[in-house]
């Protein structure tokens, strides 16, 4: 059974937690108490033949500052706009793909404009793309928010070193590990170039988890001993199948 209220409340009430008080300052804490009570009610129905696990796919942190990497890419010569423009429309309206080598789309993904994958790709697969990946990692890791004197990006991950499988080529080439308090801007998520790389996030949506995964680990509680040193969410489905005596495909 999935309970997603804890996710929604943290997205919308984190600003009140950050501010340390007010009418809604304890909204997140109260919700965790209610969820804990729900686990307690469930435990009353658990016997020796029942397996109960409590799992979350991520944690949460504050989202105070928004980062538009499309703007950073334009300012640093990796993304170009038509007619010398400084801003674009949504979904890359106005981008000059013939002079663009990288772009940002979605909540944490940065893509290389690769020939053979993108319709107007400019970067060759293999050594050329890998060299550009290394260059972007070196320049973006530790990117500072000069206005706040803070580090906005802690780590940048090369996707091909993290994941495997038949859909890897469709994934972002780099995953941006934003620092606590930072996240992809709303405009960058829909492929837009704006005037500023970093700005405040004024929205009620003030908590998030699209950041460096080491900052927002999920939780796993089980009434059975776990014999895996580093269990991941991908282990849940085959574990459930095994408990029911079904061979995992």
PDB file of C-alpha atoms in Angstrom:
ATOM      1  CA  UNK A   1       0.000   0.000   0.000  1.00  0.00           C
ATOM      2  CA  UNK A   2       1.336   3.435  -0.948  1.00  0.00           C
ATOM      3  CA  UNK A   3       0.796   6.528   1.210  1.00  0.00           C
ATOM      4  CA  UNK A   4       1.778   9.698  -0.636  1.00  0.00           C
ATOM      5  CA  UNK A   5       0.401  12.346   1.722  1.00  0.00           C
ATOM      6  CA  UNK A   6       3.757  12.550   3.510  1.00  0.00           C
ATOM      7  CA  UNK A   7       5.362  13.455   0.171  1.00  0.00           C
ATOM      8  CA  UNK A   8       2.845  16.157  -0.721  1.00  0.00           C
ATOM      9  CA  UNK A   9       2.860  17.787   2.709  1.00  0.00           C
ATOM     10  CA  UNK A  10       6.657  18.031   2.781  1.00  0.00           C
ATOM     11  CA  UNK A  11       6.734  19.565  -0.696  1.00  0.00           C
ATOM     12  CA  UNK A  12       4.252  22.248   0.343  1.00  0.00           C
ATOM     13  CA  UNK A  13       5.066  22.923   4.010  1.00  0.00           C
ATOM     14  CA  UNK A  14       8.846  22.814   4.109  1.00  0.00           C
ATOM     15  CA  UNK A  15       9.042  26.604   4.049  1.00  0.00           C
ATOM     16  CA  UNK A  16       7.214  26.697   7.389  1.00  0.00           C
ATOM     17  CA  UNK A  17       9.638  24.144   8.824  1.00  0.00           C
ATOM     18  CA  UNK A  18      12.542  26.270   7.543  1.00  0.00           C
ATOM     19  CA  UNK A  19      11.085  29.354   9.197  1.00  0.00           C
ATOM     20  CA  UNK A  20      10.922  27.506  12.508  1.00  0.00           C
ATOM     21  CA  UNK A  21       7.423  28.263  13.616  1.00  0.00           C
ATOM     22  CA  UNK A  22       4.109  29.876  12.844  1.00  0.00           C
ATOM     23  CA  UNK A  23       0.756  28.228  12.430  1.00  0.00           C
ATOM     24  CA  UNK A  24       2.097  25.481  10.132  1.00  0.00           C
ATOM     25  CA  UNK A  25       5.576  25.121  11.603  1.00  0.00           C
ATOM     26  CA  UNK A  26       4.887  21.621  12.948  1.00  0.00           C
ATOM     27  CA  UNK A  27       2.758  20.336  10.057  1.00  0.00           C
ATOM     28  CA  UNK A  28       5.461  17.935   8.845  1.00  0.00           C
ATOM     29  CA  UNK A  29       6.247  16.662  12.329  1.00  0.00           C
ATOM     30  CA  UNK A  30       2.589  16.036  13.067  1.00  0.00           C
ATOM     31  CA  UNK A  31       2.198  14.100   9.834  1.00  0.00           C
ATOM     32  CA  UNK A  32       5.162  11.855  10.710  1.00  0.00           C
ATOM     33  CA  UNK A  33       3.511  11.141  14.059  1.00  0.00           C
ATOM     34  CA  UNK A  34       0.302  10.145  12.275  1.00  0.00           C
ATOM     35  CA  UNK A  35       2.223   7.874   9.882  1.00  0.00           C
ATOM     36  CA  UNK A  36       4.041   6.292  12.827  1.00  0.00           C
ATOM     37  CA  UNK A  37       0.678   5.689  14.488  1.00  0.00           C
ATOM     38  CA  UNK A  38      -0.515   3.979  11.331  1.00  0.00           C
ATOM     39  CA  UNK A  39       2.441   1.591  11.497  1.00  0.00           C
ATOM     40  CA  UNK A  40       1.529   0.882  15.127  1.00  0.00           C
ATOM     41  CA  UNK A  41      -2.079   0.061  14.196  1.00  0.00           C
ATOM     42  CA  UNK A  42      -0.821  -2.248  11.452  1.00  0.00           C
ATOM     43  CA  UNK A  43       1.562  -4.027  13.819  1.00  0.00           C
ATOM     44  CA  UNK A  44      -1.408  -5.172  15.936  1.00  0.00           C
ATOM     45  CA  UNK A  45      -2.448  -7.362  12.985  1.00  0.00           C
ATOM     46  CA  UNK A  46       1.009  -8.820  12.299  1.00  0.00           C
ATOM     47  CA  UNK A  47       1.739 -12.407  13.316  1.00  0.00           C
ATOM     48  CA  UNK A  48       4.751 -14.710  12.902  1.00  0.00           C
ATOM     49  CA  UNK A  49       3.754 -15.528   9.316  1.00  0.00           C
ATOM     50  CA  UNK A  50       3.464 -11.895   8.238  1.00  0.00           C
ATOM     51  CA  UNK A  51       6.205  -9.747   6.738  1.00  0.00           C
ATOM     52  CA  UNK A  52       5.880  -6.003   7.255  1.00  0.00           C
ATOM     53  CA  UNK A  53       8.230  -3.538   5.598  1.00  0.00           C
ATOM     54  CA  UNK A  54       8.092   0.262   5.690  1.00  0.00           C
ATOM     55  CA  UNK A  55       9.920   1.802   2.769  1.00  0.00           C
ATOM     56  CA  UNK A  56      10.375   5.282   1.337  1.00  0.00           C
ATOM     57  CA  UNK A  57      11.966   6.017  -2.026  1.00  0.00           C
ATOM     58  CA  UNK A  58      13.617   9.244  -0.833  1.00  0.00           C
ATOM     59  CA  UNK A  59      13.876  11.794   1.926  1.00  0.00           C
ATOM     60  CA  UNK A  60      13.416  15.572   1.781  1.00  0.00           C
ATOM     61  CA  UNK A  61      15.310  18.826   2.088  1.00  0.00           C
ATOM     62  CA  UNK A  62      14.669  22.519   1.615  1.00  0.00           C
ATOM     63  CA  UNK A  63      14.287  24.124  -1.840  1.00  0.00           C
ATOM     64  CA  UNK A  64      15.106  27.811  -1.363  1.00  0.00           C
ATOM     65  CA  UNK A  65      17.136  28.657  -4.483  1.00  0.00           C
ATOM     66  CA  UNK A  66      16.451  27.712  -8.111  1.00  0.00           C
ATOM     67  CA  UNK A  67      19.251  26.993 -10.605  1.00  0.00           C
ATOM     68  CA  UNK A  68      18.816  27.329 -14.372  1.00  0.00           C
ATOM     69  CA  UNK A  69      21.621  25.337 -15.960  1.00  0.00           C
ATOM     70  CA  UNK A  70      20.354  26.186 -19.448  1.00  0.00           C
ATOM     71  CA  UNK A  71      21.251  29.781 -18.654  1.00  0.00           C
ATOM     72  CA  UNK A  72      24.663  28.688 -17.312  1.00  0.00           C
ATOM     73  CA  UNK A  73      25.238  26.628 -20.469  1.00  0.00           C
ATOM     74  CA  UNK A  74      24.393  29.647 -22.654  1.00  0.00           C
ATOM     75  CA  UNK A  75      26.661  31.965 -20.666  1.00  0.00           C
ATOM     76  CA  UNK A  76      29.526  29.491 -20.937  1.00  0.00           C
ATOM     77  CA  UNK A  77      29.234  28.702 -24.634  1.00  0.00           C
ATOM     78  CA  UNK A  78      27.615  25.262 -24.530  1.00  0.00           C
ATOM     79  CA  UNK A  79      24.120  26.351 -25.623  1.00  0.00           C
ATOM     80  CA  UNK A  80      23.302  28.988 -28.236  1.00  0.00           C
ATOM     81  CA  UNK A  81      20.172  30.966 -29.037  1.00  0.00           C
ATOM     82  CA  UNK A  82      19.079  32.222 -32.423  1.00  0.00           C
ATOM     83  CA  UNK A  83      19.695  35.857 -33.397  1.00  0.00           C
ATOM     84  CA  UNK A  84      21.922  36.424 -30.360  1.00  0.00           C
ATOM     85  CA  UNK A  85      19.034  36.134 -27.921  1.00  0.00           C
ATOM     86  CA  UNK A  86      19.555  35.957 -24.147  1.00  0.00           C
ATOM     87  CA  UNK A  87      16.338  34.109 -23.230  1.00  0.00           C
ATOM     88  CA  UNK A  88      14.258  31.378 -24.851  1.00  0.00           C
ATOM     89  CA  UNK A  89      10.720  30.094 -24.764  1.00  0.00           C
ATOM     90  CA  UNK A  90       9.608  26.879 -23.135  1.00  0.00           C
ATOM     91  CA  UNK A  91      10.814  23.593 -24.583  1.00  0.00           C
ATOM     92  CA  UNK A  92      13.846  25.227 -26.238  1.00  0.00           C
ATOM     93  CA  UNK A  93      11.900  27.612 -28.467  1.00  0.00           C
ATOM     94  CA  UNK A  94      14.601  29.824 -29.979  1.00  0.00           C
ATOM     95  CA  UNK A  95      17.567  27.482 -29.349  1.00  0.00           C
ATOM     96  CA  UNK A  96      20.105  27.224 -32.171  1.00  0.00           C
ATOM     97  CA  UNK A  97      20.807  23.495 -32.123  1.00  0.00           C
ATOM     98  CA  UNK A  98      23.556  23.766 -34.739  1.00  0.00           C
ATOM     99  CA  UNK A  99      25.674  25.633 -32.154  1.00  0.00           C
ATOM    100  CA  UNK A 100      24.479  23.810 -29.004  1.00  0.00           C
ATOM    101  CA  UNK A 101      26.507  21.048 -27.363  1.00  0.00           C
ATOM    102  CA  UNK A 102      24.536  20.472 -24.135  1.00  0.00           C
ATOM    103  CA  UNK A 103      21.148  21.259 -22.641  1.00  0.00           C
ATOM    104  CA  UNK A 104      19.165  20.747 -19.449  1.00  0.00           C
ATOM    105  CA  UNK A 105      15.693  19.197 -19.248  1.00  0.00           C
ATOM    106  CA  UNK A 106      13.737  17.695 -16.372  1.00  0.00           C
ATOM    107  CA  UNK A 107      14.566  17.887 -12.686  1.00  0.00           C
ATOM    108  CA  UNK A 108      18.196  16.759 -12.538  1.00  0.00           C
ATOM    109  CA  UNK A 109      19.234  15.747 -16.029  1.00  0.00           C
ATOM    110  CA  UNK A 110      21.809  17.310 -18.330  1.00  0.00           C
ATOM    111  CA  UNK A 111      22.060  15.984 -21.876  1.00  0.00           C
ATOM    112  CA  UNK A 112      24.832  16.054 -24.466  1.00  0.00           C
ATOM    113  CA  UNK A 113      23.507  17.091 -27.894  1.00  0.00           C
ATOM    114  CA  UNK A 114      24.732  13.852 -29.448  1.00  0.00           C
ATOM    115  CA  UNK A 115      24.780  13.084 -33.151  1.00  0.00           C
ATOM    116  CA  UNK A 116      22.652  10.061 -33.961  1.00  0.00           C
ATOM    117  CA  UNK A 117      20.436  10.520 -30.904  1.00  0.00           C
ATOM    118  CA  UNK A 118      19.226  14.111 -31.003  1.00  0.00           C
ATOM    119  CA  UNK A 119      17.666  15.311 -34.262  1.00  0.00           C
ATOM    120  CA  UNK A 120      20.271  18.067 -34.680  1.00  0.00           C
ATOM    121  CA  UNK A 121      23.123  16.564 -32.692  1.00  0.00           C
ATOM    122  CA  UNK A 122      26.527  18.263 -32.819  1.00  0.00           C
ATOM    123  CA  UNK A 123      28.682  16.079 -30.544  1.00  0.00           C
ATOM    124  CA  UNK A 124      30.049  12.754 -31.714  1.00  0.00           C
ATOM    125  CA  UNK A 125      29.356   9.654 -29.637  1.00  0.00           C
ATOM    126  CA  UNK A 126      32.234   7.986 -27.835  1.00  0.00           C
ATOM    127  CA  UNK A 127      35.406   9.915 -27.100  1.00  0.00           C
ATOM    128  CA  UNK A 128      34.050  13.356 -28.044  1.00  0.00           C
ATOM    129  CA  UNK A 129      30.938  13.047 -25.875  1.00  0.00           C
ATOM    130  CA  UNK A 130      32.909  11.568 -22.975  1.00  0.00           C
ATOM    131  CA  UNK A 131      35.424  14.433 -23.108  1.00  0.00           C
ATOM    132  CA  UNK A 132      32.568  16.953 -22.945  1.00  0.00           C
ATOM    133  CA  UNK A 133      31.050  15.058 -20.012  1.00  0.00           C
ATOM    134  CA  UNK A 134      34.336  15.265 -18.099  1.00  0.00           C
ATOM    135  CA  UNK A 135      34.637  18.972 -18.875  1.00  0.00           C
ATOM    136  CA  UNK A 136      31.111  19.734 -17.662  1.00  0.00           C
ATOM    137  CA  UNK A 137      31.588  17.656 -14.509  1.00  0.00           C
ATOM    138  CA  UNK A 138      34.785  19.535 -13.692  1.00  0.00           C
ATOM    139  CA  UNK A 139      33.152  22.934 -14.203  1.00  0.00           C
ATOM    140  CA  UNK A 140      29.804  22.249 -12.524  1.00  0.00           C
ATOM    141  CA  UNK A 141      30.928  20.336  -9.431  1.00  0.00           C
ATOM    142  CA  UNK A 142      31.198  22.854  -6.644  1.00  0.00           C
ATOM    143  CA  UNK A 143      29.348  25.575  -8.591  1.00  0.00           C
ATOM    144  CA  UNK A 144      28.930  28.505  -6.231  1.00  0.00           C
ATOM    145  CA  UNK A 145      25.954  30.726  -5.594  1.00  0.00           C
ATOM    146  CA  UNK A 146      27.927  33.945  -5.252  1.00  0.00           C
ATOM    147  CA  UNK A 147      24.893  35.890  -4.055  1.00  0.00           C
ATOM    148  CA  UNK A 148      24.583  33.594  -1.027  1.00  0.00           C
ATOM    149  CA  UNK A 149      28.184  32.463  -0.622  1.00  0.00           C
ATOM    150  CA  UNK A 150      27.096  28.811  -0.813  1.00  0.00           C
ATOM    151  CA  UNK A 151      27.809  25.768  -2.965  1.00  0.00           C
ATOM    152  CA  UNK A 152      24.828  25.093  -5.227  1.00  0.00           C
ATOM    153  CA  UNK A 153      26.002  21.831  -6.807  1.00  0.00           C
ATOM    154  CA  UNK A 154      27.823  19.267  -4.710  1.00  0.00           C
ATOM    155  CA  UNK A 155      28.445  16.488  -7.206  1.00  0.00           C
ATOM    156  CA  UNK A 156      27.765  15.654 -10.848  1.00  0.00           C
ATOM    157  CA  UNK A 157      27.302  12.003 -11.811  1.00  0.00           C
ATOM    158  CA  UNK A 158      28.016  10.404 -15.195  1.00  0.00           C
ATOM    159  CA  UNK A 159      24.916   8.308 -15.844  1.00  0.00           C
ATOM    160  CA  UNK A 160      26.745   5.534 -17.717  1.00  0.00           C
ATOM    161  CA  UNK A 161      28.776   4.854 -14.559  1.00  0.00           C
ATOM    162  CA  UNK A 162      25.633   4.489 -12.409  1.00  0.00           C
ATOM    163  CA  UNK A 163      23.082   2.620 -14.488  1.00  0.00           C
ATOM    164  CA  UNK A 164      22.756  -0.197 -16.982  1.00  0.00           C
ATOM    165  CA  UNK A 165      19.975  -1.593 -19.097  1.00  0.00           C
ATOM    166  CA  UNK A 166      18.214  -1.204 -22.452  1.00  0.00           C
ATOM    167  CA  UNK A 167      17.022   2.369 -21.867  1.00  0.00           C
ATOM    168  CA  UNK A 168      20.339   3.907 -20.832  1.00  0.00           C
ATOM    169  CA  UNK A 169      20.748   5.745 -24.134  1.00  0.00           C
ATOM    170  CA  UNK A 170      17.511   7.668 -23.498  1.00  0.00           C
ATOM    171  CA  UNK A 171      18.613   8.765 -20.024  1.00  0.00           C
ATOM    172  CA  UNK A 172      20.334  12.075 -19.230  1.00  0.00           C
ATOM    173  CA  UNK A 173      24.099  11.884 -19.747  1.00  0.00           C
ATOM    174  CA  UNK A 174      24.769  13.645 -16.440  1.00  0.00           C
ATOM    175  CA  UNK A 175      22.801  13.729 -13.180  1.00  0.00           C
ATOM    176  CA  UNK A 176      23.200  16.958 -11.206  1.00  0.00           C
ATOM    177  CA  UNK A 177      23.626  16.463  -7.469  1.00  0.00           C
ATOM    178  CA  UNK A 178      22.259  19.742  -6.120  1.00  0.00           C
ATOM    179  CA  UNK A 179      23.210  20.824  -2.622  1.00  0.00           C
ATOM    180  CA  UNK A 180      20.652  21.204   0.144  1.00  0.00           C
ATOM    181  CA  UNK A 181      18.514  24.287  -0.481  1.00  0.00           C
ATOM    182  CA  UNK A 182      18.994  24.157  -4.278  1.00  0.00           C
ATOM    183  CA  UNK A 183      17.134  22.528  -7.153  1.00  0.00           C
ATOM    184  CA  UNK A 184      16.590  22.846 -10.895  1.00  0.00           C
ATOM    185  CA  UNK A 185      14.550  25.958 -11.617  1.00  0.00           C
ATOM    186  CA  UNK A 186      10.975  25.615 -12.784  1.00  0.00           C
ATOM    187  CA  UNK A 187      11.955  27.130 -16.146  1.00  0.00           C
ATOM    188  CA  UNK A 188      14.997  24.902 -16.723  1.00  0.00           C
ATOM    189  CA  UNK A 189      12.843  21.827 -16.086  1.00  0.00           C
ATOM    190  CA  UNK A 190      10.836  22.681 -19.218  1.00  0.00           C
ATOM    191  CA  UNK A 191      13.815  23.609 -21.373  1.00  0.00           C
ATOM    192  CA  UNK A 192      13.764  27.381 -20.967  1.00  0.00           C
ATOM    193  CA  UNK A 193      16.680  29.824 -20.845  1.00  0.00           C
ATOM    194  CA  UNK A 194      16.117  32.750 -18.474  1.00  0.00           C
ATOM    195  CA  UNK A 195      18.027  35.884 -17.504  1.00  0.00           C
ATOM    196  CA  UNK A 196      19.619  34.556 -14.286  1.00  0.00           C
ATOM    197  CA  UNK A 197      21.388  31.341 -13.397  1.00  0.00           C
ATOM    198  CA  UNK A 198      20.231  31.437  -9.758  1.00  0.00           C
ATOM    199  CA  UNK A 199      17.277  33.062  -8.057  1.00  0.00           C
ATOM    200  CA  UNK A 200      14.992  32.593  -5.068  1.00  0.00           C
ATOM    201  CA  UNK A 201      12.199  30.033  -5.168  1.00  0.00           C
ATOM    202  CA  UNK A 202       9.085  31.945  -4.018  1.00  0.00           C
ATOM    203  CA  UNK A 203       6.585  29.119  -4.467  1.00  0.00           C
ATOM    204  CA  UNK A 204       4.736  27.208  -1.767  1.00  0.00           C
ATOM    205  CA  UNK A 205       6.452  24.116  -3.210  1.00  0.00           C
ATOM    206  CA  UNK A 206       9.440  24.654  -0.932  1.00  0.00           C
ATOM    207  CA  UNK A 207      10.716  21.154  -0.146  1.00  0.00           C
ATOM    208  CA  UNK A 208      12.162  18.686  -2.638  1.00  0.00           C
ATOM    209  CA  UNK A 209      14.329  15.637  -3.221  1.00  0.00           C
ATOM    210  CA  UNK A 210      15.660  16.155  -6.761  1.00  0.00           C
ATOM    211  CA  UNK A 211      19.093  16.791  -5.269  1.00  0.00           C
ATOM    212  CA  UNK A 212      22.262  14.833  -4.517  1.00  0.00           C
ATOM    213  CA  UNK A 213      20.910  11.452  -3.378  1.00  0.00           C
ATOM    214  CA  UNK A 214      23.300  11.286  -0.417  1.00  0.00           C
ATOM    215  CA  UNK A 215      21.373  14.216   1.100  1.00  0.00           C
ATOM    216  CA  UNK A 216      17.919  12.622   0.894  1.00  0.00           C
ATOM    217  CA  UNK A 217      18.239   8.909   1.672  1.00  0.00           C
ATOM    218  CA  UNK A 218      15.094   6.854   1.964  1.00  0.00           C
ATOM    219  CA  UNK A 219      14.288   4.622   4.935  1.00  0.00           C
ATOM    220  CA  UNK A 220      13.696   0.888   5.217  1.00  0.00           C
ATOM    221  CA  UNK A 221      12.244  -0.813   8.284  1.00  0.00           C
ATOM    222  CA  UNK A 222      11.547  -4.551   8.313  1.00  0.00           C
ATOM    223  CA  UNK A 223      10.375  -6.991  10.959  1.00  0.00           C
ATOM    224  CA  UNK A 224      12.534  -9.643   9.264  1.00  0.00           C
ATOM    225  CA  UNK A 225      16.326  -9.557   9.303  1.00  0.00           C
ATOM    226  CA  UNK A 226      17.756  -8.218   6.044  1.00  0.00           C
ATOM    227  CA  UNK A 227      20.700 -10.239   4.723  1.00  0.00           C
ATOM    228  CA  UNK A 228      21.779  -7.641   2.162  1.00  0.00           C
ATOM    229  CA  UNK A 229      24.483  -5.124   3.077  1.00  0.00           C
ATOM    230  CA  UNK A 230      23.170  -2.326   0.852  1.00  0.00           C
ATOM    231  CA  UNK A 231      19.499  -2.916   0.011  1.00  0.00           C
ATOM    232  CA  UNK A 232      17.952  -0.709  -2.658  1.00  0.00           C
ATOM    233  CA  UNK A 233      14.424  -0.010  -3.805  1.00  0.00           C
ATOM    234  CA  UNK A 234      15.073  -2.217  -6.845  1.00  0.00           C
ATOM    235  CA  UNK A 235      15.314  -5.193  -4.453  1.00  0.00           C
ATOM    236  CA  UNK A 236      11.730  -4.775  -3.228  1.00  0.00           C
ATOM    237  CA  UNK A 237       9.907  -6.447  -6.132  1.00  0.00           C
ATOM    238  CA  UNK A 238      12.056  -9.619  -6.327  1.00  0.00           C
ATOM    239  CA  UNK A 239      11.938  -9.880  -2.524  1.00  0.00           C
ATOM    240  CA  UNK A 240       8.138  -9.753  -2.541  1.00  0.00           C
ATOM    241  CA  UNK A 241       7.998 -12.362  -5.311  1.00  0.00           C
ATOM    242  CA  UNK A 242      10.349 -14.622  -3.359  1.00  0.00           C
ATOM    243  CA  UNK A 243       8.197 -14.347  -0.229  1.00  0.00           C
ATOM    244  CA  UNK A 244       5.235 -15.563  -2.305  1.00  0.00           C
ATOM    245  CA  UNK A 245       7.294 -18.372  -3.833  1.00  0.00           C
ATOM    246  CA  UNK A 246       7.269 -16.812  -7.305  1.00  0.00           C
ATOM    247  CA  UNK A 247      10.464 -16.852  -9.368  1.00  0.00           C
ATOM    248  CA  UNK A 248      11.571 -13.366 -10.389  1.00  0.00           C
ATOM    249  CA  UNK A 249      11.791 -12.848 -14.179  1.00  0.00           C
TER     250      UNK A 249
END
